[in-house]
Amino acid sequence: PELVDSTRLGFGLSGRFDIGPAIQATAGLRYSTAREDGGAESDSITYRADITLAEPRGELGFGLSLTPTEDGTQIGVNLSRSLDLPGGSLGGQIGVTLTSDESQVLTGGLDYTLDLPLGEIAASFDHSVATDAGQTGDVTTSLSLLASTALTPDISASLNAGYARYEEAGSDVVTSIADLGATVSYAFAPDWSLSAGASYILRDPSDAEAAAAQSLFLTVTRSFDMRR
């Protein structure tokens, strides 16, 4: 498939307000730009507000987002619930998005984490509508699995697998992406770690031939603890 270079930039600003001992409100905005070689530049701004109620076993939340576009305003509302379980956690959300062309898209997600003696297993499902520039109105359905464990006090390993389906707004193009990866990390000093891994990605767009890529990586990470 033909490769197209693109440049994307985004930043956000948000504020948190404590309404009561168990009620918290958050308001913010996110601005993004997108530009492809040989194409026009686009930008987008999304306003979002959330209210969260803390309960003994988790949280209950409500969210509202507004994304103005040239064709209208994309509006999203969602209700979320999280639960602390004896051996992990469970979270879910359900909502609806009214796109700029007045289509209604049911959205939702589910996250589950199982705590293990030396690691964890996590599974996630998400069905959402994008708001960033160049992707506003695109519908994404994704599923991911992650398993991690400590091999020794300083060495850990993880395996991940995922699948995503992207539906471009205003077109019939659908792209499926599957990925598989493995990583081993070694903390050789209090603030230093070394990670090595491999990944495999398969991309299958409906308007072009499928393509696969394999990669190996080696990274060194240094963390900093900033204290006042």
PDB file of C-alpha atoms in Angstrom:
ATOM      1  CA  PRO A   1       0.000   0.000   0.000  1.00  0.00           C
ATOM      2  CA  GLU A   2       1.070   3.580  -0.614  1.00  0.00           C
ATOM      3  CA  LEU A   3       2.477   5.329   2.452  1.00  0.00           C
ATOM      4  CA  VAL A   4       1.206   8.811   3.349  1.00  0.00           C
ATOM      5  CA  ASP A   5       3.089  11.009   5.812  1.00  0.00           C
ATOM      6  CA  SER A   6       0.921  12.834   8.333  1.00  0.00           C
ATOM      7  CA  THR A   7       1.526  15.215  11.222  1.00  0.00           C
ATOM      8  CA  ARG A   8      -0.773  15.360  14.248  1.00  0.00           C
ATOM      9  CA  LEU A   9      -0.600  17.650  17.272  1.00  0.00           C
ATOM     10  CA  GLY A  10      -2.880  17.795  20.284  1.00  0.00           C
ATOM     11  CA  PHE A  11      -3.017  19.297  23.760  1.00  0.00           C
ATOM     12  CA  GLY A  12      -5.619  19.630  26.478  1.00  0.00           C
ATOM     13  CA  LEU A  13      -6.495  21.630  29.570  1.00  0.00           C
ATOM     14  CA  SER A  14      -8.785  20.534  32.395  1.00  0.00           C
ATOM     15  CA  GLY A  15      -9.794  21.546  35.903  1.00  0.00           C
ATOM     16  CA  ARG A  16     -11.222  19.569  38.813  1.00  0.00           C
ATOM     17  CA  PHE A  17     -13.750  20.852  41.317  1.00  0.00           C
ATOM     18  CA  ASP A  18     -14.877  19.193  44.563  1.00  0.00           C
ATOM     19  CA  ILE A  19     -18.622  19.840  44.869  1.00  0.00           C
ATOM     20  CA  GLY A  20     -19.052  17.738  47.991  1.00  0.00           C
ATOM     21  CA  PRO A  21     -17.317  15.035  50.040  1.00  0.00           C
ATOM     22  CA  ALA A  22     -18.216  12.375  47.443  1.00  0.00           C
ATOM     23  CA  ILE A  23     -18.997  14.421  44.313  1.00  0.00           C
ATOM     24  CA  GLN A  24     -16.363  15.700  41.908  1.00  0.00           C
ATOM     25  CA  ALA A  25     -16.741  17.684  38.683  1.00  0.00           C
ATOM     26  CA  THR A  26     -14.214  17.983  35.849  1.00  0.00           C
ATOM     27  CA  ALA A  27     -14.323  20.424  32.935  1.00  0.00           C
ATOM     28  CA  GLY A  28     -11.828  20.814  30.122  1.00  0.00           C
ATOM     29  CA  LEU A  29     -11.055  21.125  26.450  1.00  0.00           C
ATOM     30  CA  ARG A  30      -8.765  19.467  23.908  1.00  0.00           C
ATOM     31  CA  TYR A  31      -7.390  21.070  20.740  1.00  0.00           C
ATOM     32  CA  SER A  32      -5.841  19.068  17.899  1.00  0.00           C
ATOM     33  CA  THR A  33      -4.542  19.606  14.359  1.00  0.00           C
ATOM     34  CA  ALA A  34      -3.861  17.164  11.529  1.00  0.00           C
ATOM     35  CA  ARG A  35      -2.030  17.578   8.218  1.00  0.00           C
ATOM     36  CA  GLU A  36      -1.211  15.070   5.482  1.00  0.00           C
ATOM     37  CA  ASP A  37       1.379  15.616   2.759  1.00  0.00           C
ATOM     38  CA  GLY A  38      -0.418  17.053  -0.243  1.00  0.00           C
ATOM     39  CA  GLY A  39      -3.627  17.514   1.732  1.00  0.00           C
ATOM     40  CA  ALA A  40      -5.364  20.286   3.608  1.00  0.00           C
ATOM     41  CA  GLU A  41      -4.777  20.976   7.286  1.00  0.00           C
ATOM     42  CA  SER A  42      -7.677  20.520   9.703  1.00  0.00           C
ATOM     43  CA  ASP A  43      -8.205  21.339  13.350  1.00  0.00           C
ATOM     44  CA  SER A  44     -10.681  20.389  16.051  1.00  0.00           C
ATOM     45  CA  ILE A  45     -11.617  21.452  19.552  1.00  0.00           C
ATOM     46  CA  THR A  46     -13.621  19.350  22.012  1.00  0.00           C
ATOM     47  CA  TYR A  47     -15.258  20.599  25.201  1.00  0.00           C
ATOM     48  CA  ARG A  48     -15.944  18.023  27.909  1.00  0.00           C
ATOM     49  CA  ALA A  49     -17.578  17.978  31.350  1.00  0.00           C
ATOM     50  CA  ASP A  50     -17.827  15.061  33.788  1.00  0.00           C
ATOM     51  CA  ILE A  51     -19.423  14.474  37.181  1.00  0.00           C
ATOM     52  CA  THR A  52     -18.243  11.588  39.379  1.00  0.00           C
ATOM     53  CA  LEU A  53     -19.908  10.202  42.495  1.00  0.00           C
ATOM     54  CA  ALA A  54     -17.660   8.170  44.789  1.00  0.00           C
ATOM     55  CA  GLU A  55     -19.292   5.128  46.381  1.00  0.00           C
ATOM     56  CA  PRO A  56     -17.969   2.529  48.859  1.00  0.00           C
ATOM     57  CA  ARG A  57     -17.178  -0.050  46.136  1.00  0.00           C
ATOM     58  CA  GLY A  58     -16.414   2.210  43.178  1.00  0.00           C
ATOM     59  CA  GLU A  59     -17.569   5.251  41.231  1.00  0.00           C
ATOM     60  CA  LEU A  60     -20.568   6.348  39.178  1.00  0.00           C
ATOM     61  CA  GLY A  61     -20.034   8.981  36.495  1.00  0.00           C
ATOM     62  CA  PHE A  62     -21.761  11.006  33.784  1.00  0.00           C
ATOM     63  CA  GLY A  63     -19.992  12.723  30.898  1.00  0.00           C
ATOM     64  CA  LEU A  64     -20.878  15.189  28.136  1.00  0.00           C
ATOM     65  CA  SER A  65     -18.700  16.242  25.172  1.00  0.00           C
ATOM     66  CA  LEU A  66     -19.202  18.773  22.360  1.00  0.00           C
ATOM     67  CA  THR A  67     -17.091  18.926  19.174  1.00  0.00           C
ATOM     68  CA  PRO A  68     -18.066  21.720  16.742  1.00  0.00           C
ATOM     69  CA  THR A  69     -17.360  21.000  13.055  1.00  0.00           C
ATOM     70  CA  GLU A  70     -18.102  22.721   9.743  1.00  0.00           C
ATOM     71  CA  ASP A  71     -21.105  20.407   9.244  1.00  0.00           C
ATOM     72  CA  GLY A  72     -22.511  20.742  12.749  1.00  0.00           C
ATOM     73  CA  THR A  73     -21.707  19.760  16.322  1.00  0.00           C
ATOM     74  CA  GLN A  74     -20.853  16.237  17.405  1.00  0.00           C
ATOM     75  CA  ILE A  75     -22.425  15.527  20.810  1.00  0.00           C
ATOM     76  CA  GLY A  76     -21.551  12.608  23.075  1.00  0.00           C
ATOM     77  CA  VAL A  77     -23.051  11.536  26.409  1.00  0.00           C
ATOM     78  CA  ASN A  78     -22.068   8.545  28.516  1.00  0.00           C
ATOM     79  CA  LEU A  79     -22.746   6.888  31.851  1.00  0.00           C
ATOM     80  CA  SER A  80     -19.911   5.013  33.562  1.00  0.00           C
ATOM     81  CA  ARG A  81     -19.618   2.636  36.528  1.00  0.00           C
ATOM     82  CA  SER A  82     -16.563   1.125  38.210  1.00  0.00           C
ATOM     83  CA  LEU A  83     -16.408  -1.589  40.869  1.00  0.00           C
ATOM     84  CA  ASP A  84     -13.611  -2.739  43.170  1.00  0.00           C
ATOM     85  CA  LEU A  85     -13.689  -6.547  43.253  1.00  0.00           C
ATOM     86  CA  PRO A  86     -11.953  -8.866  45.741  1.00  0.00           C
ATOM     87  CA  GLY A  87      -9.488 -10.067  43.116  1.00  0.00           C
ATOM     88  CA  GLY A  88      -9.349  -7.101  40.756  1.00  0.00           C
ATOM     89  CA  SER A  89     -11.575  -4.403  39.274  1.00  0.00           C
ATOM     90  CA  LEU A  90     -14.383  -4.008  36.740  1.00  0.00           C
ATOM     91  CA  GLY A  91     -15.416  -0.878  34.876  1.00  0.00           C
ATOM     92  CA  GLY A  92     -17.907  -0.157  32.148  1.00  0.00           C
ATOM     93  CA  GLN A  93     -19.606   2.659  30.303  1.00  0.00           C
ATOM     94  CA  ILE A  94     -22.468   3.098  27.886  1.00  0.00           C
ATOM     95  CA  GLY A  95     -23.554   6.136  25.901  1.00  0.00           C
ATOM     96  CA  VAL A  96     -24.589   7.570  22.580  1.00  0.00           C
ATOM     97  CA  THR A  97     -22.929   9.974  20.136  1.00  0.00           C
ATOM     98  CA  LEU A  98     -24.834  12.217  17.736  1.00  0.00           C
ATOM     99  CA  THR A  99     -22.459  12.886  14.833  1.00  0.00           C
ATOM    100  CA  SER A 100     -22.398  16.045  12.734  1.00  0.00           C
ATOM    101  CA  ASP A 101     -24.464  14.314  10.012  1.00  0.00           C
ATOM    102  CA  GLU A 102     -27.131  13.523  12.662  1.00  0.00           C
ATOM    103  CA  SER A 103     -26.325   9.809  12.819  1.00  0.00           C
ATOM    104  CA  GLN A 104     -26.691   8.156  16.210  1.00  0.00           C
ATOM    105  CA  VAL A 105     -23.915   5.789  17.303  1.00  0.00           C
ATOM    106  CA  LEU A 106     -24.245   3.646  20.429  1.00  0.00           C
ATOM    107  CA  THR A 107     -20.949   3.702  22.352  1.00  0.00           C
ATOM    108  CA  GLY A 108     -19.639   1.711  25.277  1.00  0.00           C
ATOM    109  CA  GLY A 109     -16.736  -0.068  26.855  1.00  0.00           C
ATOM    110  CA  LEU A 110     -15.762  -2.685  29.410  1.00  0.00           C
ATOM    111  CA  ASP A 111     -12.512  -3.096  31.368  1.00  0.00           C
ATOM    112  CA  TYR A 112     -11.603  -5.988  33.639  1.00  0.00           C
ATOM    113  CA  THR A 113      -8.427  -6.560  35.645  1.00  0.00           C
ATOM    114  CA  LEU A 114      -7.570  -9.763  37.509  1.00  0.00           C
ATOM    115  CA  ASP A 115      -4.841  -9.438  40.133  1.00  0.00           C
ATOM    116  CA  LEU A 116      -2.370 -12.333  40.377  1.00  0.00           C
ATOM    117  CA  PRO A 117       0.250 -13.030  43.064  1.00  0.00           C
ATOM    118  CA  LEU A 118       3.069 -11.888  40.736  1.00  0.00           C
ATOM    119  CA  GLY A 119       1.247  -9.886  38.073  1.00  0.00           C
ATOM    120  CA  GLU A 120      -2.119  -9.266  36.440  1.00  0.00           C
ATOM    121  CA  ILE A 121      -4.357 -10.091  33.495  1.00  0.00           C
ATOM    122  CA  ALA A 122      -6.315  -7.260  31.889  1.00  0.00           C
ATOM    123  CA  ALA A 123      -8.968  -7.256  29.165  1.00  0.00           C
ATOM    124  CA  SER A 124     -10.555  -4.233  27.519  1.00  0.00           C
ATOM    125  CA  PHE A 125     -13.323  -3.618  24.981  1.00  0.00           C
ATOM    126  CA  ASP A 126     -14.195  -0.212  23.514  1.00  0.00           C
ATOM    127  CA  HIS A 127     -16.627   1.120  20.916  1.00  0.00           C
ATOM    128  CA  SER A 128     -16.267   4.885  20.486  1.00  0.00           C
ATOM    129  CA  VAL A 129     -16.448   7.853  18.102  1.00  0.00           C
ATOM    130  CA  ALA A 130     -13.294   9.929  17.566  1.00  0.00           C
ATOM    131  CA  THR A 131     -13.145  13.688  18.185  1.00  0.00           C
ATOM    132  CA  ASP A 132      -9.561  14.586  17.135  1.00  0.00           C
ATOM    133  CA  ALA A 133      -8.833  16.539  13.938  1.00  0.00           C
ATOM    134  CA  GLY A 134      -8.774  14.394  10.801  1.00  0.00           C
ATOM    135  CA  GLN A 135     -10.645  11.627  12.624  1.00  0.00           C
ATOM    136  CA  THR A 136     -13.800  13.365  13.901  1.00  0.00           C
ATOM    137  CA  GLY A 137     -16.756  11.029  13.456  1.00  0.00           C
ATOM    138  CA  ASP A 138     -14.646   7.917  12.815  1.00  0.00           C
ATOM    139  CA  VAL A 139     -15.994   4.865  14.668  1.00  0.00           C
ATOM    140  CA  THR A 140     -13.527   2.542  16.378  1.00  0.00           C
ATOM    141  CA  THR A 141     -14.174  -0.899  17.857  1.00  0.00           C
ATOM    142  CA  SER A 142     -11.254  -2.436  19.734  1.00  0.00           C
ATOM    143  CA  LEU A 143     -10.426  -5.408  21.937  1.00  0.00           C
ATOM    144  CA  SER A 144      -7.162  -5.877  23.854  1.00  0.00           C
ATOM    145  CA  LEU A 145      -5.650  -8.459  26.209  1.00  0.00           C
ATOM    146  CA  LEU A 146      -2.590  -8.051  28.437  1.00  0.00           C
ATOM    147  CA  ALA A 147      -0.856 -10.460  30.776  1.00  0.00           C
ATOM    148  CA  SER A 148       2.138  -9.476  32.899  1.00  0.00           C
ATOM    149  CA  THR A 149       4.165 -11.217  35.576  1.00  0.00           C
ATOM    150  CA  ALA A 150       7.287 -10.741  37.648  1.00  0.00           C
ATOM    151  CA  LEU A 151       9.944 -13.352  36.890  1.00  0.00           C
ATOM    152  CA  THR A 152      12.319 -12.100  39.584  1.00  0.00           C
ATOM    153  CA  PRO A 153      12.297  -8.995  41.820  1.00  0.00           C
ATOM    154  CA  ASP A 154      14.031  -7.060  39.011  1.00  0.00           C
ATOM    155  CA  ILE A 155      12.745  -8.772  35.838  1.00  0.00           C
ATOM    156  CA  SER A 156       9.201  -8.740  34.470  1.00  0.00           C
ATOM    157  CA  ALA A 157       7.569 -10.002  31.282  1.00  0.00           C
ATOM    158  CA  SER A 158       4.348  -9.202  29.449  1.00  0.00           C
ATOM    159  CA  LEU A 159       2.328 -10.454  26.486  1.00  0.00           C
ATOM    160  CA  ASN A 160      -0.273  -8.381  24.655  1.00  0.00           C
ATOM    161  CA  ALA A 161      -2.718  -8.968  21.823  1.00  0.00           C
ATOM    162  CA  GLY A 162      -5.215  -6.633  20.236  1.00  0.00           C
ATOM    163  CA  TYR A 163      -7.702  -6.151  17.437  1.00  0.00           C
ATOM    164  CA  ALA A 164      -9.240  -2.903  16.182  1.00  0.00           C
ATOM    165  CA  ARG A 165     -11.721  -1.985  13.441  1.00  0.00           C
ATOM    166  CA  TYR A 166     -11.823   1.587  12.115  1.00  0.00           C
ATOM    167  CA  GLU A 167     -14.748   2.970  10.100  1.00  0.00           C
ATOM    168  CA  GLU A 168     -13.974   6.298   8.421  1.00  0.00           C
ATOM    169  CA  ALA A 169     -16.711   8.933   8.613  1.00  0.00           C
ATOM    170  CA  GLY A 170     -18.332   9.819   5.297  1.00  0.00           C
ATOM    171  CA  SER A 171     -16.904   6.831   3.422  1.00  0.00           C
ATOM    172  CA  ASP A 172     -17.201   3.063   3.128  1.00  0.00           C
ATOM    173  CA  VAL A 173     -13.527   2.468   4.036  1.00  0.00           C
ATOM    174  CA  VAL A 174     -13.051   0.013   6.897  1.00  0.00           C
ATOM    175  CA  THR A 175      -9.596  -0.869   8.243  1.00  0.00           C
ATOM    176  CA  SER A 176      -8.840  -3.833  10.514  1.00  0.00           C
ATOM    177  CA  ILE A 177      -5.615  -4.003  12.538  1.00  0.00           C
ATOM    178  CA  ALA A 178      -4.395  -6.954  14.616  1.00  0.00           C
ATOM    179  CA  ASP A 179      -1.266  -6.887  16.775  1.00  0.00           C
ATOM    180  CA  LEU A 180       0.716  -9.230  18.989  1.00  0.00           C
ATOM    181  CA  GLY A 181       3.688  -8.368  21.187  1.00  0.00           C
ATOM    182  CA  ALA A 182       5.990  -9.527  23.971  1.00  0.00           C
ATOM    183  CA  THR A 183       8.240  -7.481  26.273  1.00  0.00           C
ATOM    184  CA  VAL A 184      10.843  -8.266  28.940  1.00  0.00           C
ATOM    185  CA  SER A 185      11.979  -5.498  31.308  1.00  0.00           C
ATOM    186  CA  TYR A 186      14.963  -5.428  33.685  1.00  0.00           C
ATOM    187  CA  ALA A 187      15.320  -2.822  36.447  1.00  0.00           C
ATOM    188  CA  PHE A 188      19.090  -2.705  36.811  1.00  0.00           C
ATOM    189  CA  ALA A 189      19.099   0.383  39.063  1.00  0.00           C
ATOM    190  CA  PRO A 190      16.541   2.220  41.226  1.00  0.00           C
ATOM    191  CA  ASP A 191      15.720   4.733  38.456  1.00  0.00           C
ATOM    192  CA  TRP A 192      16.889   2.821  35.366  1.00  0.00           C
ATOM    193  CA  SER A 193      15.317   0.010  33.365  1.00  0.00           C
ATOM    194  CA  LEU A 194      16.088  -1.888  30.165  1.00  0.00           C
ATOM    195  CA  SER A 195      13.305  -3.275  27.952  1.00  0.00           C
ATOM    196  CA  ALA A 196      13.471  -5.587  24.940  1.00  0.00           C
ATOM    197  CA  GLY A 197      10.638  -6.974  22.885  1.00  0.00           C
ATOM    198  CA  ALA A 198       9.087  -7.961  19.593  1.00  0.00           C
ATOM    199  CA  SER A 199       5.808  -7.102  17.879  1.00  0.00           C
ATOM    200  CA  TYR A 200       3.793  -8.171  14.857  1.00  0.00           C
ATOM    201  CA  ILE A 201       1.121  -5.986  13.214  1.00  0.00           C
ATOM    202  CA  LEU A 202      -1.303  -6.886  10.418  1.00  0.00           C
ATOM    203  CA  ARG A 203      -3.204  -4.041   8.714  1.00  0.00           C
ATOM    204  CA  ASP A 204      -6.055  -4.883   6.344  1.00  0.00           C
ATOM    205  CA  PRO A 205      -7.891  -1.896   4.761  1.00  0.00           C
ATOM    206  CA  SER A 206     -10.972  -2.524   2.632  1.00  0.00           C
ATOM    207  CA  ASP A 207      -9.692  -0.299  -0.206  1.00  0.00           C
ATOM    208  CA  ALA A 208      -6.136  -1.716  -0.483  1.00  0.00           C
ATOM    209  CA  GLU A 209      -4.080  -4.858  -0.001  1.00  0.00           C
ATOM    210  CA  ALA A 210      -3.254  -6.144   3.469  1.00  0.00           C
ATOM    211  CA  ALA A 211       0.211  -5.439   4.877  1.00  0.00           C
ATOM    212  CA  ALA A 212       2.174  -6.922   7.786  1.00  0.00           C
ATOM    213  CA  ALA A 213       5.111  -5.595   9.787  1.00  0.00           C
ATOM    214  CA  GLN A 214       7.440  -7.121  12.347  1.00  0.00           C
ATOM    215  CA  SER A 215       9.708  -5.192  14.693  1.00  0.00           C
ATOM    216  CA  LEU A 216      12.279  -5.694  17.433  1.00  0.00           C
ATOM    217  CA  PHE A 217      13.077  -2.992  19.973  1.00  0.00           C
ATOM    218  CA  LEU A 218      15.492  -2.237  22.797  1.00  0.00           C
ATOM    219  CA  THR A 219      14.926   0.779  25.068  1.00  0.00           C
ATOM    220  CA  VAL A 220      16.594   2.280  28.137  1.00  0.00           C
ATOM    221  CA  THR A 221      14.389   4.273  30.525  1.00  0.00           C
ATOM    222  CA  ARG A 222      15.368   6.747  33.242  1.00  0.00           C
ATOM    223  CA  SER A 223      12.697   7.962  35.676  1.00  0.00           C
ATOM    224  CA  PHE A 224      12.780  11.076  37.849  1.00  0.00           C
ATOM    225  CA  ASP A 225      11.017  11.713  41.142  1.00  0.00           C
ATOM    226  CA  MET A 226      10.165  15.422  41.421  1.00  0.00           C
ATOM    227  CA  ARG A 227       9.485  16.497  44.999  1.00  0.00           C
ATOM    228  CA  ARG A 228       8.552  19.884  46.369  1.00  0.00           C
TER     229      ARG A 228
END
